[in-house]
mmCIF file with all atom_site columns, C-alpha atoms in Angstrom:
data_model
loop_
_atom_site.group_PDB
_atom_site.id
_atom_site.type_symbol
_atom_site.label_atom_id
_atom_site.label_alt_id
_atom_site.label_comp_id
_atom_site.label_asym_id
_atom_site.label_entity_id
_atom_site.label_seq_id
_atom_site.pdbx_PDB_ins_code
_atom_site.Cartn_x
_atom_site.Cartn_y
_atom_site.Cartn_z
_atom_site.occupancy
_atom_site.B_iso_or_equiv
_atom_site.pdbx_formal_charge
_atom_site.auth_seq_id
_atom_site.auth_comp_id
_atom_site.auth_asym_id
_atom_site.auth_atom_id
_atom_site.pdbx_PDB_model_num
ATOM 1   C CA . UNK K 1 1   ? -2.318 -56.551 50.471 1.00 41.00 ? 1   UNK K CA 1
ATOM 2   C CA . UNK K 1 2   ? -5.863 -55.520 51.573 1.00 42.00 ? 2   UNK K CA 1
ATOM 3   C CA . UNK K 1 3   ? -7.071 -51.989 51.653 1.00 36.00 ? 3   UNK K CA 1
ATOM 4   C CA . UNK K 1 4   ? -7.906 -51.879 55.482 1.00 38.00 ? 4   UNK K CA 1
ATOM 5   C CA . UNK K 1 5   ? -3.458 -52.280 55.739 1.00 41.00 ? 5   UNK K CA 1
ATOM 6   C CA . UNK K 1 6   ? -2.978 -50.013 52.991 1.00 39.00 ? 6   UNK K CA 1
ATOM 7   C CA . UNK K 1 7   ? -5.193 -47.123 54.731 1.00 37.00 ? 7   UNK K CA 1
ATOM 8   C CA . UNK K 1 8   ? -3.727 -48.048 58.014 1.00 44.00 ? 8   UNK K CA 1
ATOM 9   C CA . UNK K 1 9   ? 0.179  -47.682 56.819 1.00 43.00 ? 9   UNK K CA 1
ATOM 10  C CA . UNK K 1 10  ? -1.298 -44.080 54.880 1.00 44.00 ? 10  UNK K CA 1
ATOM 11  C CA . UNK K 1 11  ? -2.856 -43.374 59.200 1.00 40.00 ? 11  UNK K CA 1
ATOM 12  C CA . UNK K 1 12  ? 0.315  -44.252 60.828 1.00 44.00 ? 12  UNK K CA 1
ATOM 13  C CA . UNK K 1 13  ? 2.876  -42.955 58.172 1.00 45.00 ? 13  UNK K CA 1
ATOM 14  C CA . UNK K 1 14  ? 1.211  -39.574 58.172 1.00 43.00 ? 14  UNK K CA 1
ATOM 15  C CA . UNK K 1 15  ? 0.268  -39.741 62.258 1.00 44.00 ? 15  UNK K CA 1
ATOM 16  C CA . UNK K 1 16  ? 3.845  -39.878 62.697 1.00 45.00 ? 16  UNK K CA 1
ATOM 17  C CA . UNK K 1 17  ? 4.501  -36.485 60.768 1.00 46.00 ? 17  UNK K CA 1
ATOM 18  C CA . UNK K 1 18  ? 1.830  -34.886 62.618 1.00 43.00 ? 18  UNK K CA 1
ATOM 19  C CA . UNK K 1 19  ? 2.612  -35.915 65.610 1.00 45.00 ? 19  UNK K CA 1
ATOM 20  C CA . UNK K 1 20  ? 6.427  -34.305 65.111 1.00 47.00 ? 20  UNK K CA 1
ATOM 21  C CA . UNK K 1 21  ? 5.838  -31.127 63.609 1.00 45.00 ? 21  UNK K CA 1
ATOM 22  C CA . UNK K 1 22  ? 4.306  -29.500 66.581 1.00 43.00 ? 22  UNK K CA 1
ATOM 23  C CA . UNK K 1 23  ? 7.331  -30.384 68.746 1.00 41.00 ? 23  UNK K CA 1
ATOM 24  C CA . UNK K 1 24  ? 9.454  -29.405 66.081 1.00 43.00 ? 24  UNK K CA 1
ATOM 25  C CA . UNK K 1 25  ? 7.968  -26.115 65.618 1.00 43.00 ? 25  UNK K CA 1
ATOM 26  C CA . UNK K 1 26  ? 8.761  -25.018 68.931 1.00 40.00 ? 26  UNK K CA 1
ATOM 27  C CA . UNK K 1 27  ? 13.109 -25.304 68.346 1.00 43.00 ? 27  UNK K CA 1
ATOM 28  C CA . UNK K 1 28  ? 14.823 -21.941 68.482 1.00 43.00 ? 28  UNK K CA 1
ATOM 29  C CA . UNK K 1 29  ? 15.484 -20.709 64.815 1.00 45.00 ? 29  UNK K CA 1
ATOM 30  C CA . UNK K 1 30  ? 18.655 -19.213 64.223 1.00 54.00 ? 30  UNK K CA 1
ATOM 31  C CA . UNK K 1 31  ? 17.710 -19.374 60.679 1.00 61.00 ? 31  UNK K CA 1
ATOM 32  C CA . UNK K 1 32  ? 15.576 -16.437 58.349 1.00 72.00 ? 32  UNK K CA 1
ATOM 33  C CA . UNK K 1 33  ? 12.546 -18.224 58.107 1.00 86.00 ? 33  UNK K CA 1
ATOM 34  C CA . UNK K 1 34  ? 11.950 -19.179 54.510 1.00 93.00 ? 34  UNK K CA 1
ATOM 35  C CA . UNK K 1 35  ? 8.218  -19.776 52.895 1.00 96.00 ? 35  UNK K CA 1
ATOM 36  C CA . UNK K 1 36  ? 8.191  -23.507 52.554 1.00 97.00 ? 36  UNK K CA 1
ATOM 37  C CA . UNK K 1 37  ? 5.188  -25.910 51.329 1.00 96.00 ? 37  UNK K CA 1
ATOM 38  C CA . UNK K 1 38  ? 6.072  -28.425 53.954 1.00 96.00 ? 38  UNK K CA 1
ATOM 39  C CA . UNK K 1 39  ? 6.288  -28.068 57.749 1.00 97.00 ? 39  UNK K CA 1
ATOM 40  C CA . UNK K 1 40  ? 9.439  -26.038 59.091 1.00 97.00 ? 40  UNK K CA 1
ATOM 41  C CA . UNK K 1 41  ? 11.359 -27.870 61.024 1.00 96.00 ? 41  UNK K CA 1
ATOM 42  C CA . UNK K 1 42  ? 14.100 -25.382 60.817 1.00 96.00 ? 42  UNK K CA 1
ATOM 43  C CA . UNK K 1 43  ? 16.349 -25.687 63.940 1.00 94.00 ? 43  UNK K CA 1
ATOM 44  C CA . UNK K 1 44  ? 15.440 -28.919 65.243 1.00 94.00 ? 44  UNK K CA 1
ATOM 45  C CA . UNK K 1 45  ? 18.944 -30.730 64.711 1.00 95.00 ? 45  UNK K CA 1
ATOM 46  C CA . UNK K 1 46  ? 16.879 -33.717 63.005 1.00 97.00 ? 46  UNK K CA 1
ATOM 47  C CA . UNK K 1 47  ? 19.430 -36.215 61.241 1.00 96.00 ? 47  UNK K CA 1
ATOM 48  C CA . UNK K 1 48  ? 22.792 -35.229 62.661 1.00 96.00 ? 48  UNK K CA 1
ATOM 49  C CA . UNK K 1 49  ? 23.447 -38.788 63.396 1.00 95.00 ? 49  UNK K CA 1
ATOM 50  C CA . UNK K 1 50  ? 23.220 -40.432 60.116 1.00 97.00 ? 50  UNK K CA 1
ATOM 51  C CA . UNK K 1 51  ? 25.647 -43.115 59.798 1.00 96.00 ? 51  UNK K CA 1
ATOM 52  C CA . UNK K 1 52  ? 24.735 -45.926 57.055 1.00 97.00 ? 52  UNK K CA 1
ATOM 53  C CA . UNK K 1 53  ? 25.975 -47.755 54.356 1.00 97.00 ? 53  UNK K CA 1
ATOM 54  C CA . UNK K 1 54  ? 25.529 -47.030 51.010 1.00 97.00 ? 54  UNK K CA 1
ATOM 55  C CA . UNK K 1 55  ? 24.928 -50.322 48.569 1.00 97.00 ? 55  UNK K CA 1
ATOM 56  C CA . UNK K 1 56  ? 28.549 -49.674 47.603 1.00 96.00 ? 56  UNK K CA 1
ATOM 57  C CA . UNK K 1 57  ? 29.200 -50.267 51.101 1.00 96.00 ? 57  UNK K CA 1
ATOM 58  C CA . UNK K 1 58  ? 30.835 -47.055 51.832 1.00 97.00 ? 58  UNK K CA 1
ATOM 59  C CA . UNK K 1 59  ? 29.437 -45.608 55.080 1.00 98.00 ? 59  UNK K CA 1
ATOM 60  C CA . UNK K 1 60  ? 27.952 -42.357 54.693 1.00 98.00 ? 60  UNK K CA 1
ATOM 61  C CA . UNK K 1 61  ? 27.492 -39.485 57.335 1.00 97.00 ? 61  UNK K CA 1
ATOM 62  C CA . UNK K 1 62  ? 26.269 -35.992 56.482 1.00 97.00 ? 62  UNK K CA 1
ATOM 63  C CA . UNK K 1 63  ? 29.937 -34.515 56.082 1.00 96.00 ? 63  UNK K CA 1
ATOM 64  C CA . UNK K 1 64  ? 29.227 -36.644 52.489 1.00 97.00 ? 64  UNK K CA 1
ATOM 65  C CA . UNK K 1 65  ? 26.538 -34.757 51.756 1.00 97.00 ? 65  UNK K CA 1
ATOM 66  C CA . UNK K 1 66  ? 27.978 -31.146 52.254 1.00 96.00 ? 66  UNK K CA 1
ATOM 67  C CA . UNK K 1 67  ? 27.268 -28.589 49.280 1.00 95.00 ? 67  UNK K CA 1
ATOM 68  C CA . UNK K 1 68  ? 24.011 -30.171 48.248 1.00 97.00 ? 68  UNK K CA 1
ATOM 69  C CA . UNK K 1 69  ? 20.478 -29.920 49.225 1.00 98.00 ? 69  UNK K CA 1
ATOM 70  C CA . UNK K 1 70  ? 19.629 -33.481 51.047 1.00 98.00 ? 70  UNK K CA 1
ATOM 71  C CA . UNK K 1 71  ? 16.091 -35.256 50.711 1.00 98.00 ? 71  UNK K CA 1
ATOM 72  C CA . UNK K 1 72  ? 16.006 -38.002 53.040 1.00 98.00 ? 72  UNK K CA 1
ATOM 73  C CA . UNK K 1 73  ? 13.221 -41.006 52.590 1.00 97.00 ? 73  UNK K CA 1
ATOM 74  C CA . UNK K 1 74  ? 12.561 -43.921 55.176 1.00 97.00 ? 74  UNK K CA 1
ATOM 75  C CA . UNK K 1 75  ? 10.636 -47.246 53.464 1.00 96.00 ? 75  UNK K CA 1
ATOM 76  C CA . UNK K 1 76  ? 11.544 -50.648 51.553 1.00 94.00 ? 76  UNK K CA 1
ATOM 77  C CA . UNK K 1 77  ? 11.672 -51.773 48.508 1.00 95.00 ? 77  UNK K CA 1
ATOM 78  C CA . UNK K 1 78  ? 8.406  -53.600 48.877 1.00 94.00 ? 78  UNK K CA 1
ATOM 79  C CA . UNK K 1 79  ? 6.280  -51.368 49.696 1.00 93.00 ? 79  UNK K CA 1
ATOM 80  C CA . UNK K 1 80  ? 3.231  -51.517 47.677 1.00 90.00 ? 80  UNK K CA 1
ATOM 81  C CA . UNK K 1 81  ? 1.899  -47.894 48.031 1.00 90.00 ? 81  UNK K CA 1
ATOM 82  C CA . UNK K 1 82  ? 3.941  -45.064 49.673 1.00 92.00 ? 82  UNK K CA 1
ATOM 83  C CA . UNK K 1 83  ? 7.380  -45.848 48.783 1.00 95.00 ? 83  UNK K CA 1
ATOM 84  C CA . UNK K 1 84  ? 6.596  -45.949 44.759 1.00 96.00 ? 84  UNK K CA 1
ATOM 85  C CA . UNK K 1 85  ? 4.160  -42.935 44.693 1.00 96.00 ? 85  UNK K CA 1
ATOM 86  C CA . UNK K 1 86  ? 6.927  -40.815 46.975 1.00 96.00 ? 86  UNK K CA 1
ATOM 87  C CA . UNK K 1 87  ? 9.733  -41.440 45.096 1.00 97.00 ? 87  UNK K CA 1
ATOM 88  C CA . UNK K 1 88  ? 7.739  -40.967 41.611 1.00 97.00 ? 88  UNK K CA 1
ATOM 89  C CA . UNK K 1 89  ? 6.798  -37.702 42.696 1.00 97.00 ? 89  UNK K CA 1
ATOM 90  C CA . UNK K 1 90  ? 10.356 -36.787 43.837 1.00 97.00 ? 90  UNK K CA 1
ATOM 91  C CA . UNK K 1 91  ? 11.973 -38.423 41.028 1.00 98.00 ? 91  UNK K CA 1
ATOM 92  C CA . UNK K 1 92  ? 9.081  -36.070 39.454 1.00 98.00 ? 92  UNK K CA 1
ATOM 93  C CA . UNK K 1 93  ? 10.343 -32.696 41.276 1.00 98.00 ? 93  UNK K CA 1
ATOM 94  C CA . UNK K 1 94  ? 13.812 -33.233 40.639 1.00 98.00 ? 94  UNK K CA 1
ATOM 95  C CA . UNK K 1 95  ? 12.428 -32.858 36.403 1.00 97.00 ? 95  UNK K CA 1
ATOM 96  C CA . UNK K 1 96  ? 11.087 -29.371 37.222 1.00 98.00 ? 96  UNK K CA 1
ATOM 97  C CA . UNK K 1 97  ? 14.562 -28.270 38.661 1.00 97.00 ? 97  UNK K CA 1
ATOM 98  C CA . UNK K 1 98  ? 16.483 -29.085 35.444 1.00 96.00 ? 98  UNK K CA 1
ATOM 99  C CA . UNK K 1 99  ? 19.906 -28.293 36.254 1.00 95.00 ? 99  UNK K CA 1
ATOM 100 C CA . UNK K 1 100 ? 19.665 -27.472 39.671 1.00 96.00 ? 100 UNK K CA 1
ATOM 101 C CA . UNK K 1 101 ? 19.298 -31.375 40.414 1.00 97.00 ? 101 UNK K CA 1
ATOM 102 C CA . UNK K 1 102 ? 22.654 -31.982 39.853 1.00 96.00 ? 102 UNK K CA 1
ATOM 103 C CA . UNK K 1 103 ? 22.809 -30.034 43.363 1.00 97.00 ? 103 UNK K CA 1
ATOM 104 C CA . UNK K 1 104 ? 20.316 -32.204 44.946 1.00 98.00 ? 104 UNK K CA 1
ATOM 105 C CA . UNK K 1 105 ? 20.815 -35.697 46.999 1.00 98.00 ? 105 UNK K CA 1
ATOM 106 C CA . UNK K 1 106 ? 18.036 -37.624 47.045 1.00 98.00 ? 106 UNK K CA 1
ATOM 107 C CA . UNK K 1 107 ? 18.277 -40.812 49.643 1.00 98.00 ? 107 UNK K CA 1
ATOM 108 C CA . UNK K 1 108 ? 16.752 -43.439 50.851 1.00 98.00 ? 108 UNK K CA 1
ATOM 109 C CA . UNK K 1 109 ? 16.885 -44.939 53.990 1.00 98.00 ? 109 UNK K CA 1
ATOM 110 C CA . UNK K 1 110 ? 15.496 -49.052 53.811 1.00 96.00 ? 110 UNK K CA 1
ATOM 111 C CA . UNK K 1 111 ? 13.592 -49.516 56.679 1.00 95.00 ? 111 UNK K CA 1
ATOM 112 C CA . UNK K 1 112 ? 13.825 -53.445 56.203 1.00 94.00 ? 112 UNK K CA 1
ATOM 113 C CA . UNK K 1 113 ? 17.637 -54.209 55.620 1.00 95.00 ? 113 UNK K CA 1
ATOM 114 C CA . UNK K 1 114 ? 16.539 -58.080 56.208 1.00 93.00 ? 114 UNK K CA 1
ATOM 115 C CA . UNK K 1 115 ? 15.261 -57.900 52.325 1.00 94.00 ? 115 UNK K CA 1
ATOM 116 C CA . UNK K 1 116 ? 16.712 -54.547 51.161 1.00 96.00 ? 116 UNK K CA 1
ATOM 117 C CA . UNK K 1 117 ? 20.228 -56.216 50.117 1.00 96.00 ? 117 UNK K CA 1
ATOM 118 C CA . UNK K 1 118 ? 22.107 -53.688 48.525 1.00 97.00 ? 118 UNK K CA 1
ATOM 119 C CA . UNK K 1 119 ? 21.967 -54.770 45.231 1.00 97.00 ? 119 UNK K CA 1
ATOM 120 C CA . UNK K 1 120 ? 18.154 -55.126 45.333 1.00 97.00 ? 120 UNK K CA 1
ATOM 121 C CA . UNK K 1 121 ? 18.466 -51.260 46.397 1.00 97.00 ? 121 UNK K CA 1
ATOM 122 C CA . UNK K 1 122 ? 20.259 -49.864 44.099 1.00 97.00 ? 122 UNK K CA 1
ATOM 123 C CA . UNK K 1 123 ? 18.209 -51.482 41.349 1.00 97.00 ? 123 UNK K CA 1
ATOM 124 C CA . UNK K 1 124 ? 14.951 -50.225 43.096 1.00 97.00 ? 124 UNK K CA 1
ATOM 125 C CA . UNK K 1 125 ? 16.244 -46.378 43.660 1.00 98.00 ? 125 UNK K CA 1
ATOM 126 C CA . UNK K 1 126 ? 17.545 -46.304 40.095 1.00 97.00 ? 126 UNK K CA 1
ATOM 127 C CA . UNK K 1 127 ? 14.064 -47.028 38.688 1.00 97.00 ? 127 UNK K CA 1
ATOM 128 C CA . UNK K 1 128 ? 13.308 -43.217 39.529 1.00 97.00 ? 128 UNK K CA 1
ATOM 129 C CA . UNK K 1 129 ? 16.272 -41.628 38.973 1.00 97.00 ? 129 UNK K CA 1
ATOM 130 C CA . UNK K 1 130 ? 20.102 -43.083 38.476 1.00 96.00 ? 130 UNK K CA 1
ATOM 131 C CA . UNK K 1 131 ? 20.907 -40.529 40.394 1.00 97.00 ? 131 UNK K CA 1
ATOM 132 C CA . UNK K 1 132 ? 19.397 -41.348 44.214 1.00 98.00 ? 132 UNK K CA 1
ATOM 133 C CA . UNK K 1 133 ? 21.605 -43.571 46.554 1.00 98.00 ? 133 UNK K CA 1
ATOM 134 C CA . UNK K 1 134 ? 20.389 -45.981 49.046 1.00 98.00 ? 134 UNK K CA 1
ATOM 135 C CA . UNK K 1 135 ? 20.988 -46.481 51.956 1.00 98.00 ? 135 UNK K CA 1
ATOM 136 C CA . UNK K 1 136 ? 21.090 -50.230 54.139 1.00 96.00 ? 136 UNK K CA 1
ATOM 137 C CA . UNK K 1 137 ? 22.618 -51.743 56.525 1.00 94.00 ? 137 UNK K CA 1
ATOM 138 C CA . UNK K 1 138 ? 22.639 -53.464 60.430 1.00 95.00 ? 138 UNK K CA 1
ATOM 139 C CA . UNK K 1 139 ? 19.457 -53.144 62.242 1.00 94.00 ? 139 UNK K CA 1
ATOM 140 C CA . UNK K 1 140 ? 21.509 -51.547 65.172 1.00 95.00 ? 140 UNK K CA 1
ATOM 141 C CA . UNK K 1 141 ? 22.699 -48.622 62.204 1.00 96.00 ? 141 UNK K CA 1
ATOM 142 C CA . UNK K 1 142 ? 19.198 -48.233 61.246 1.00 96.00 ? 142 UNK K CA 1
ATOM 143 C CA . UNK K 1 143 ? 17.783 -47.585 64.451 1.00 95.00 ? 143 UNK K CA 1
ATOM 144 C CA . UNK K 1 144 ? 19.895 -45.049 65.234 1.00 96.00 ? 144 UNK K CA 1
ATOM 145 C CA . UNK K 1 145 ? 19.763 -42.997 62.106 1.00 96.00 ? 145 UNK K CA 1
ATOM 146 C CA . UNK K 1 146 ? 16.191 -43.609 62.174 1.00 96.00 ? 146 UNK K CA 1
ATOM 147 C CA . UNK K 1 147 ? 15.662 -41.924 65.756 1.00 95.00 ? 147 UNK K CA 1
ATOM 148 C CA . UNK K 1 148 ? 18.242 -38.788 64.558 1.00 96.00 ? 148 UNK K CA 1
ATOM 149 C CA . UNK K 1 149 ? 15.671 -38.019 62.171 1.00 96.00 ? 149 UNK K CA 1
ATOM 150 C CA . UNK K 1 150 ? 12.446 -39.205 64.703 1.00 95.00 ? 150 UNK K CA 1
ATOM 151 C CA . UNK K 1 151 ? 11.132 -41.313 61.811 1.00 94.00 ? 151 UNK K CA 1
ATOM 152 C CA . UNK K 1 152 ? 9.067  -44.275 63.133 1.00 91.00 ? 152 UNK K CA 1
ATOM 153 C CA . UNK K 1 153 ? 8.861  -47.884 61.617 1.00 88.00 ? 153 UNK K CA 1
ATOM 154 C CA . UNK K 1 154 ? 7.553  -50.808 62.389 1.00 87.00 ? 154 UNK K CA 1
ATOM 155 C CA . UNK K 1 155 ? 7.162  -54.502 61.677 1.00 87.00 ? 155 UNK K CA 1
ATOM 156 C CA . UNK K 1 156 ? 3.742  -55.601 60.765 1.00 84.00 ? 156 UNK K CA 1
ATOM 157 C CA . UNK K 1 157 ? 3.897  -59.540 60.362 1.00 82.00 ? 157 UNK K CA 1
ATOM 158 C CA . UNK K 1 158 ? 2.356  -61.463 57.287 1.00 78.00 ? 158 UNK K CA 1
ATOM 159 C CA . UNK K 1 159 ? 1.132  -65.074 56.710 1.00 82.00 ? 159 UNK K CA 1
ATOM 160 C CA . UNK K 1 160 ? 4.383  -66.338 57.209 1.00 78.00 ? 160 UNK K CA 1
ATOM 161 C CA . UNK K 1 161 ? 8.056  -64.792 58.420 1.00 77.00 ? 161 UNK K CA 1
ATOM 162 C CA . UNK K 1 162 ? 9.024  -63.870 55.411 1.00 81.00 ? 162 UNK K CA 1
ATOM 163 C CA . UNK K 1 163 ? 5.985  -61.776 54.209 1.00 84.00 ? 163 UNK K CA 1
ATOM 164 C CA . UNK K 1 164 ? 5.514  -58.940 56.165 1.00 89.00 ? 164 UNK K CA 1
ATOM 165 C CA . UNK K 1 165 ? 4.902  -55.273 55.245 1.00 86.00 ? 165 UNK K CA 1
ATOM 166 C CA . UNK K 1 166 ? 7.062  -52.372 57.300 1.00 83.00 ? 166 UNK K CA 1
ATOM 167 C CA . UNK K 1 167 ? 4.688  -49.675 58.857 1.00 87.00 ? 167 UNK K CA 1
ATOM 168 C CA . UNK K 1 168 ? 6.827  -46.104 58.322 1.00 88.00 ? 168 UNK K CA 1
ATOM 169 C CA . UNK K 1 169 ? 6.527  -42.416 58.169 1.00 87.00 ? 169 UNK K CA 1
ATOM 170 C CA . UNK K 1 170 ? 5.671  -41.407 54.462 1.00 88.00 ? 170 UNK K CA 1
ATOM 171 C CA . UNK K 1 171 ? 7.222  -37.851 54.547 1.00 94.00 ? 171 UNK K CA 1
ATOM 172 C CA . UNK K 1 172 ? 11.230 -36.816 52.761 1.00 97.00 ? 172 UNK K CA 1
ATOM 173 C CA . UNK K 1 173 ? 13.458 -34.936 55.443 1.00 98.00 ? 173 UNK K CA 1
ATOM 174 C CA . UNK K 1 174 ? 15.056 -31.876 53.968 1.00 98.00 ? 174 UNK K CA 1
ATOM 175 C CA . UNK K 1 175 ? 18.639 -30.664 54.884 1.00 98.00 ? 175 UNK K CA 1
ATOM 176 C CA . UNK K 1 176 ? 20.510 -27.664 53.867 1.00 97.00 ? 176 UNK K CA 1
ATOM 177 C CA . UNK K 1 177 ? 23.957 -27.263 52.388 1.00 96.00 ? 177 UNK K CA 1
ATOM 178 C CA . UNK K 1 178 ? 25.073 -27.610 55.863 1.00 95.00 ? 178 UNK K CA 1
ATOM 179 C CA . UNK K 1 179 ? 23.622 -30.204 56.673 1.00 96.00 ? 179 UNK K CA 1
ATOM 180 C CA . UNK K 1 180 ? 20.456 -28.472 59.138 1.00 96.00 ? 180 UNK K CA 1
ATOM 181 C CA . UNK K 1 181 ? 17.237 -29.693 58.632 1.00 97.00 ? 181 UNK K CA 1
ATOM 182 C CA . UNK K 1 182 ? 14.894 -27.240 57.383 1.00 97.00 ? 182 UNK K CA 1
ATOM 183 C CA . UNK K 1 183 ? 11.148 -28.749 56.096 1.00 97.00 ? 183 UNK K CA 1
ATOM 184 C CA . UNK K 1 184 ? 9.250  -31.956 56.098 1.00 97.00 ? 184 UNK K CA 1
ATOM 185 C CA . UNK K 1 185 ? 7.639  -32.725 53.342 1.00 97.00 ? 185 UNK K CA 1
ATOM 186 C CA . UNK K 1 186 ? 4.807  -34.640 53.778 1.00 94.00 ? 186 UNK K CA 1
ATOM 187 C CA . UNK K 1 187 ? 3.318  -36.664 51.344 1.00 92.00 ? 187 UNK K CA 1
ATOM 188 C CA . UNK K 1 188 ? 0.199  -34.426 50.831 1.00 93.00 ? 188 UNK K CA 1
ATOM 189 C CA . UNK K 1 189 ? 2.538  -32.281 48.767 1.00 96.00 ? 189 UNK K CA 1
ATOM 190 C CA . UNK K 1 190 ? 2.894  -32.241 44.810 1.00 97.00 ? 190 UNK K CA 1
ATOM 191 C CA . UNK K 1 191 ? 6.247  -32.583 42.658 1.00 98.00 ? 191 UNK K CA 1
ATOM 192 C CA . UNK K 1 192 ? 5.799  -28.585 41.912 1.00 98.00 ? 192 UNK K CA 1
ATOM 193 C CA . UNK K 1 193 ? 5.567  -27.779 45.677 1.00 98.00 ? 193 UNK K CA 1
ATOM 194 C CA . UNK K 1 194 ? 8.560  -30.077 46.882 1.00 98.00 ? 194 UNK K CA 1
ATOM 195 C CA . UNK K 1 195 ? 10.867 -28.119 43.817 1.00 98.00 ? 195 UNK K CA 1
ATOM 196 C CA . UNK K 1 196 ? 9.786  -25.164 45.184 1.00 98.00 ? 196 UNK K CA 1
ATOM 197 C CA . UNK K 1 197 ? 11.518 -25.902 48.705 1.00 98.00 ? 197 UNK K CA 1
ATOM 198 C CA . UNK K 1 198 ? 13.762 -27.512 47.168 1.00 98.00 ? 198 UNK K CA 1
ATOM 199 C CA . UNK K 1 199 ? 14.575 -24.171 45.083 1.00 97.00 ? 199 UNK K CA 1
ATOM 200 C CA . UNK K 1 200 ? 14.160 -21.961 48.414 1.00 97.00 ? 200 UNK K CA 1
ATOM 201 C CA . UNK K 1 201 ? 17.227 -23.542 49.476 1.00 97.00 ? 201 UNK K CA 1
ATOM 202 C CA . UNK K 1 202 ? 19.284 -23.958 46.601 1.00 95.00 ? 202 UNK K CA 1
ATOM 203 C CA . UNK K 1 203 ? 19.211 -19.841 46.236 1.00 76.00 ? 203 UNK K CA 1
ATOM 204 C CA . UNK K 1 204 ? 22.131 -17.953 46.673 1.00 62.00 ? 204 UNK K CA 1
ATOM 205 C CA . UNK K 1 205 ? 21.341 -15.960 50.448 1.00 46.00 ? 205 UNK K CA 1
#
C-alpha cells in the first residue's frame, strides 16, 4: 500500500477521535473525575448498544462483560499499519499490569466482516494475546455497534473488489466495571500510559 493511503488512514483515523472528544467532553459527569492519559469521555453513554458475535458465535452485549475493565478496538485483520501497532502496544500494556489483566477484556470489533471470518479472527487477535476476543458479524450488527460507540469506518476500494483497505478510527474505547465509558485512548499514547488508565479503573473506590 503506498504511503500517501497509509498517512491518509493515520488523518482520518485520528480526525475522527478529535472530532468526538470535544462533544464528548461536554456530557454531564456523574462520575469523580479520574486523571486519565486519554481523553475523558466519562458520561457520554458511548457503547451501550453493543450487540456482536464473537468467532464462537455467541452474541455478546456488555452484560458479558460486567466485572472487568473493557478495551474496545474497531479495524480488520488486514490492516497494514494501525491495527498491528495498536494491538502490539495493548497486548504490550496488558504485560505491565501482571495480574491485574486477568481483569481486563480486550476486544476487537472487525470493521470488514466480508474477510474477517471468524476463524481468521481469532487466529489474528491471538497473535497478541490468547486472551482478546473478536468480534464479527452482519454488516447491519456492525453498523450499529459501530455508531453506539461513534467510531467511523469506511470502504476505500483497491485495484479490484476484493482488495480494498477499510478507513477507521485508530483509538481503544474504555468501559468500566459497569459497563460506562470512561477514556479514549488514542493512539498517540504508549503501553505505560494506557496501563495506567487501565489501573485508574481497576482500583478499589
Amino acid at each position: 500500500m503506498n504511503t500517501p493511503t497509509i498517512r491518509r488512514r493515520h488523518f482520518l483515523g485520528t480526525l475522527a477521535a478529535l472530532a468526538l472528544y470535544p462533544a464528548l467532553a461536554a456530557c454531564s459527569q456523574d462520575t469523580e473525575p479520574l486523571p486519565f492519559e486519554g481523553n475523558d469521555i466519562t458520561g457520554s453513554g458511548l457503547g451501550q448498544d453493543l450487540a456482536m458475535p464473537d468467532t464462537q458465535g455467541r452474541m455478546r452485549t456488555l452484560a458479558d462483560f460486567k466485572g472487568k475493565v473493557l478495551l474496545v478496538f474497531f479495524g480488520y485483520t488486514q490492516c497494514p499499519d494501525v491495527c498491528p501497532t495498536a494491538m502490539l502496544e495493548i497486548s504490550q500494556a496488558m504485560e505491565l499490569l501482571g495480574e491485574q489483566a486477568d481483569h481486563v477484556q480486550v476486544v476487537m470489533v472487525s470493521v470488514d466482516p466480508a474477510r474477517d471470518t471468524p476463524e481468521i479472527l481469532q487466529a489474528y487477535v491471538e497473535l497478541f494475546d490468547p486472551r482478546f476476543m473478536g468480534l464479527t458479524g452482519t454488516p447491519e450488527q456492525l453498523d450499529k455497534t459501530a455508531r453506539s460507540f461513534k467510531a467511523f469506518y469506511a470502504k476505500e476500494p483497491g485495484p479490484t473488489p476484493n482488495h480494498y483497505a477499510m478507513n477507521h478510527s485508530a483509538a481503544f474505547y474504555l468501559l468500566d466495571q459497569n459497563g460506562q465509558a470512561r477514556a479514549l485512548l488514542g493512539p498517540s499514547l504508549t503501553p505505560e500510559d494506557m496501563a495506567h488508565d487501565i489501573r485508574l479503573l481497576l482500583e478499589p473506590a
